[in-house]
Coordinates of C-alpha atoms in Angstrom, one line a residue:
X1 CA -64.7 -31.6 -0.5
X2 CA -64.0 -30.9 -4.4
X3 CA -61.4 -33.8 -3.8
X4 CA -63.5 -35.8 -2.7
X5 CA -66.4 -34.9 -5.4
X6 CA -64.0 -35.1 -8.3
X7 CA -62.8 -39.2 -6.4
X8 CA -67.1 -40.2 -6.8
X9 CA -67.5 -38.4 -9.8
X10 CA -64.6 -40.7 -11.7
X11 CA -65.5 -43.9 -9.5
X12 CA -68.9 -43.7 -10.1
X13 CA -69.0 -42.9 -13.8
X14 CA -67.8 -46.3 -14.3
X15 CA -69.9 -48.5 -12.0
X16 CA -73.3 -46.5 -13.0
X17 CA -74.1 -48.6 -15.8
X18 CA -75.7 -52.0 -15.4
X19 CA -73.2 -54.1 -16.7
X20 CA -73.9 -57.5 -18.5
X21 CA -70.9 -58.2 -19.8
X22 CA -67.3 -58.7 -18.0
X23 CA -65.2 -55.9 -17.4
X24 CA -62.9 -56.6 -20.6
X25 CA -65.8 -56.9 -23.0
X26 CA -65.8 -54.2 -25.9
X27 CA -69.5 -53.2 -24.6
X28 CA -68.1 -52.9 -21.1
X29 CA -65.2 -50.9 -22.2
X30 CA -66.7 -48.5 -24.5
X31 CA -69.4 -47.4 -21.9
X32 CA -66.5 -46.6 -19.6
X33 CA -64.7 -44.8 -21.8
X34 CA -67.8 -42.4 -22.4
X35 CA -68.3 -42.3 -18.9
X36 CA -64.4 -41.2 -18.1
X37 CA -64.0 -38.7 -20.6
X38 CA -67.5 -37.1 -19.7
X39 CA -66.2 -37.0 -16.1
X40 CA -62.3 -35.6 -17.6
X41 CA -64.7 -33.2 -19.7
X42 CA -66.2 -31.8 -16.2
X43 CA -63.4 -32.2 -14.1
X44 CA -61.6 -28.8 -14.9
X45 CA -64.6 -26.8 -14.6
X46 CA -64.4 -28.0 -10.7
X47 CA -60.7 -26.9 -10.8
X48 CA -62.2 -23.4 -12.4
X49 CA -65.2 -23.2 -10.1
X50 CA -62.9 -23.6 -7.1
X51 CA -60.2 -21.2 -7.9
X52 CA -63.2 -18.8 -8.4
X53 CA -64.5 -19.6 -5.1
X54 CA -61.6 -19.2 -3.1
X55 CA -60.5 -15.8 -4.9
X56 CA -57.2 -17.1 -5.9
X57 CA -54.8 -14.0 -7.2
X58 CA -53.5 -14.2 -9.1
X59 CA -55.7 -16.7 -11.2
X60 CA -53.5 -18.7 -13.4
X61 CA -54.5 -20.2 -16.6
X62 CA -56.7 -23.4 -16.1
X63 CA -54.5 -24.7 -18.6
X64 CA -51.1 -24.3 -16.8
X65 CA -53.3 -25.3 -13.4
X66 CA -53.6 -28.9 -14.9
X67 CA -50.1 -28.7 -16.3
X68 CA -50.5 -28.7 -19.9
X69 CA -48.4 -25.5 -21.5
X70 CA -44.7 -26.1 -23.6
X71 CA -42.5 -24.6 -21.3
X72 CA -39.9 -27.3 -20.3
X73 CA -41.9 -29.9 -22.2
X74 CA -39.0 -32.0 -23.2
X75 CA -37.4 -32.8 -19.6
X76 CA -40.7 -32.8 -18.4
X77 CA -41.3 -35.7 -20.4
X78 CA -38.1 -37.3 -20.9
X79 CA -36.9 -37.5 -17.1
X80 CA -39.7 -38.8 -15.2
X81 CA -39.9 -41.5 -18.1
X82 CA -36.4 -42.2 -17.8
X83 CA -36.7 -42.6 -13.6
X84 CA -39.6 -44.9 -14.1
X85 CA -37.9 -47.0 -16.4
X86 CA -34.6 -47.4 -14.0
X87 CA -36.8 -48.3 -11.2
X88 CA -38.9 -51.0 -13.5
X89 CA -35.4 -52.6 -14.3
X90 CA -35.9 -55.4 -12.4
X91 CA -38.9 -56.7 -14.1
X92 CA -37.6 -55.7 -17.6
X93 CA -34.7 -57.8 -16.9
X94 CA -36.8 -61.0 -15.9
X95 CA -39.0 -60.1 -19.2
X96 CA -35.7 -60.5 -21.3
X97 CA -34.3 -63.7 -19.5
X98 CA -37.9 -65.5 -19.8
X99 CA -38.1 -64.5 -23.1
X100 CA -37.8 -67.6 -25.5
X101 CA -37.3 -65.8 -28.7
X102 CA -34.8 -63.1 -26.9
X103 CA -35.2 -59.7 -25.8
X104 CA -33.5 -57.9 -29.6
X105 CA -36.3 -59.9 -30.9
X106 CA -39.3 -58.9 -29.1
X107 CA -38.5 -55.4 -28.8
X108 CA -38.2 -55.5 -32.5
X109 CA -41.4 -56.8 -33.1
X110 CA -43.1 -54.6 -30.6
X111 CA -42.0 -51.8 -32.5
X112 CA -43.2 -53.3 -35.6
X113 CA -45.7 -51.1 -37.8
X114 CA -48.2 -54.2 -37.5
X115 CA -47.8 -54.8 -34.0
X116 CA -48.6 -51.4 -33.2
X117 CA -51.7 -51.3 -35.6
X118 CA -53.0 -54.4 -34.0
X119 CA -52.1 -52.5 -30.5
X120 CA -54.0 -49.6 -31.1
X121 CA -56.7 -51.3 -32.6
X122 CA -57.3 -53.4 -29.6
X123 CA -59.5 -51.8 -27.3
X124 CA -57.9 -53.2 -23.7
X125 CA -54.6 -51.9 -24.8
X126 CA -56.5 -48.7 -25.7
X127 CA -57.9 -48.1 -22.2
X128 CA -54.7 -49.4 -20.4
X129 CA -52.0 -47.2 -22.4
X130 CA -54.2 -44.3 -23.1
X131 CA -57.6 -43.5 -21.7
X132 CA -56.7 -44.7 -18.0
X133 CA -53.2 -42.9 -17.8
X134 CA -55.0 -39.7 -19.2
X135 CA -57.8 -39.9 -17.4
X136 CA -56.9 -41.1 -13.9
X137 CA -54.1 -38.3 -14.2
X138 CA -56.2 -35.7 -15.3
X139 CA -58.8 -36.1 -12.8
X140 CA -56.6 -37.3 -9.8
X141 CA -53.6 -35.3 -10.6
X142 CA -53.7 -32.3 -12.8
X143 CA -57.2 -31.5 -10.7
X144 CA -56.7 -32.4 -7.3
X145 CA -52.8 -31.1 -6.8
X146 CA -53.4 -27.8 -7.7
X147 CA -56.4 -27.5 -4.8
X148 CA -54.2 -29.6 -2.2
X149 CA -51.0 -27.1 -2.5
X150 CA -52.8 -24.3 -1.9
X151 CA -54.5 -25.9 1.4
X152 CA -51.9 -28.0 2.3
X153 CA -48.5 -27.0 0.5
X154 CA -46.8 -29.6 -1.9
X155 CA -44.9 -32.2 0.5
X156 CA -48.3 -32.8 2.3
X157 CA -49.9 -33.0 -1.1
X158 CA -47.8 -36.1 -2.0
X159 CA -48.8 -38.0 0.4
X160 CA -52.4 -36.8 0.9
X161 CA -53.6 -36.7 -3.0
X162 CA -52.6 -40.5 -3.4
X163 CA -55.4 -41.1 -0.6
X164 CA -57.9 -39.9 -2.6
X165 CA -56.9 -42.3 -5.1
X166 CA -56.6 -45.1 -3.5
X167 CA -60.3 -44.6 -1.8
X168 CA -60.6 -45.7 -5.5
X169 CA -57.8 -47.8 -6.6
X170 CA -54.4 -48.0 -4.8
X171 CA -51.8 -46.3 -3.1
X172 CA -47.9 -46.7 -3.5
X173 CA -46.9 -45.7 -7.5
X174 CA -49.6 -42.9 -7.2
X175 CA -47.3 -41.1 -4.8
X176 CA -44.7 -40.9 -7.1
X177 CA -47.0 -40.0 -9.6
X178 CA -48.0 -36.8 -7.7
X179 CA -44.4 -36.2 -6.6
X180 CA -43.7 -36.6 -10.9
X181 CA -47.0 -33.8 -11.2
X182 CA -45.9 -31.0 -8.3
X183 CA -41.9 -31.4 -9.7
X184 CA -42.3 -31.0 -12.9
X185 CA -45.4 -28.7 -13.3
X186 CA -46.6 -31.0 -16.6
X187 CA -49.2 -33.7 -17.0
X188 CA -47.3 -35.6 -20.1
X189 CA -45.1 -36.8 -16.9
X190 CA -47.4 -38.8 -14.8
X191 CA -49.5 -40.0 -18.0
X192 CA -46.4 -41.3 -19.7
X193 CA -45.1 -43.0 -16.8
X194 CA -48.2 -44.7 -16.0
X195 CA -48.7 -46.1 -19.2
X196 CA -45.5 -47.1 -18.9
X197 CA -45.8 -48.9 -15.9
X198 CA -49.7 -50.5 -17.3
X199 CA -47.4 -51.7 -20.2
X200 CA -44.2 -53.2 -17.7
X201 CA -47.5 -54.6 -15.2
X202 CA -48.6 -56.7 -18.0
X203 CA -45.5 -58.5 -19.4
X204 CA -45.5 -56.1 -22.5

């Protein structure tokens, strides 16, 4: 039931609002951001509330419950990143032969200090690379897991928590997200790979 709370309280912070403009319009996005980071803002203190509820001993740290602490950070990080990237090798390779300029040549102007000014200024790249990853992993990850292994146990979990999502979205990378989430114990995981993949869907 929290699960399922936390699924309409993200879905519906972003379909609340009347919207006259199309879903890429800076009005459009800026009232979703507010409305996702009020719901991320919220989102633990269901966590909290639950654990409280169900007497959990011991209590752990909310922060460690939603995966953010330094231990094992760096392969945290680094080897989910790594996996994703092996398994979008297929579409980075058609990138690179479509490319008309050449792949040494677009990767060096994507890591340009203007291209990523103008990236980061831009307020669709914004919501794709950041505030979805972040958000959709905070509130459907870092949340959710920690409620569904203690009813269910971790392999269920997998499979289970990317049905909540997908009430919402869809189904088949989010199980490997919450695989990434339960392995590694850390939230930088499942956020980085996600953006990753936001970055790979949309030809870079």
């Amino acid at each position: 039931m929290c699960c399922l709370l936390l699924v309409c309280l993200y879905v519906g912070s972003m379909v609340v609002y009347r919207y006259t403009f199309f879903r890429d319009h800076p009005n459009t996005i800026k009232r979703r951001f507010t409305s996702v980071l009020c719901v991320s803002a919220v989102s633990p203190q269901v966590l909290l509330a639950w654990t409280h509820y169900i007497r959990v001993s011991p209590s752990p740290p909310l922060w460690a419950l939603l995966g953010i602490r330094l231990e094992g950070f760096v392969p945290a990080t680094l080897l989910p990143l790594t996996l994703t990237i092996v398994l979008f090798l297929g579409p980075l390779t058609q990138l690179a032969i479509e490319s008309p300029r050449g792949l040494f040549h677009d990767v060096k102007t994507a890591l340009s200090e203007y291209e990523y000014i103008s990236s980061v200024r831009d307020l669709r790249w914004f919501r794709n690379q950041v505030v979805a990853p972040l958000t959709e992993k905070l509130v459907f990850r870092a949340c959710m897991i920690p409620m569904l292994v203690k009813c269910i146990g971790p392999t269920a979990a997998i499979f289970i928590s990317p049905l909540f999502f997908s009430v919402a979205f869809q189904f088949t990378y989010t199980s490997i997200f919450a695989f990434i989430f339960i392995r590694t114990g850390h939230l930088v995981g499942p956020v980085l790979c996600h953006s990753f993949c936001n970055c790979t869907h949309r030809g870079l």
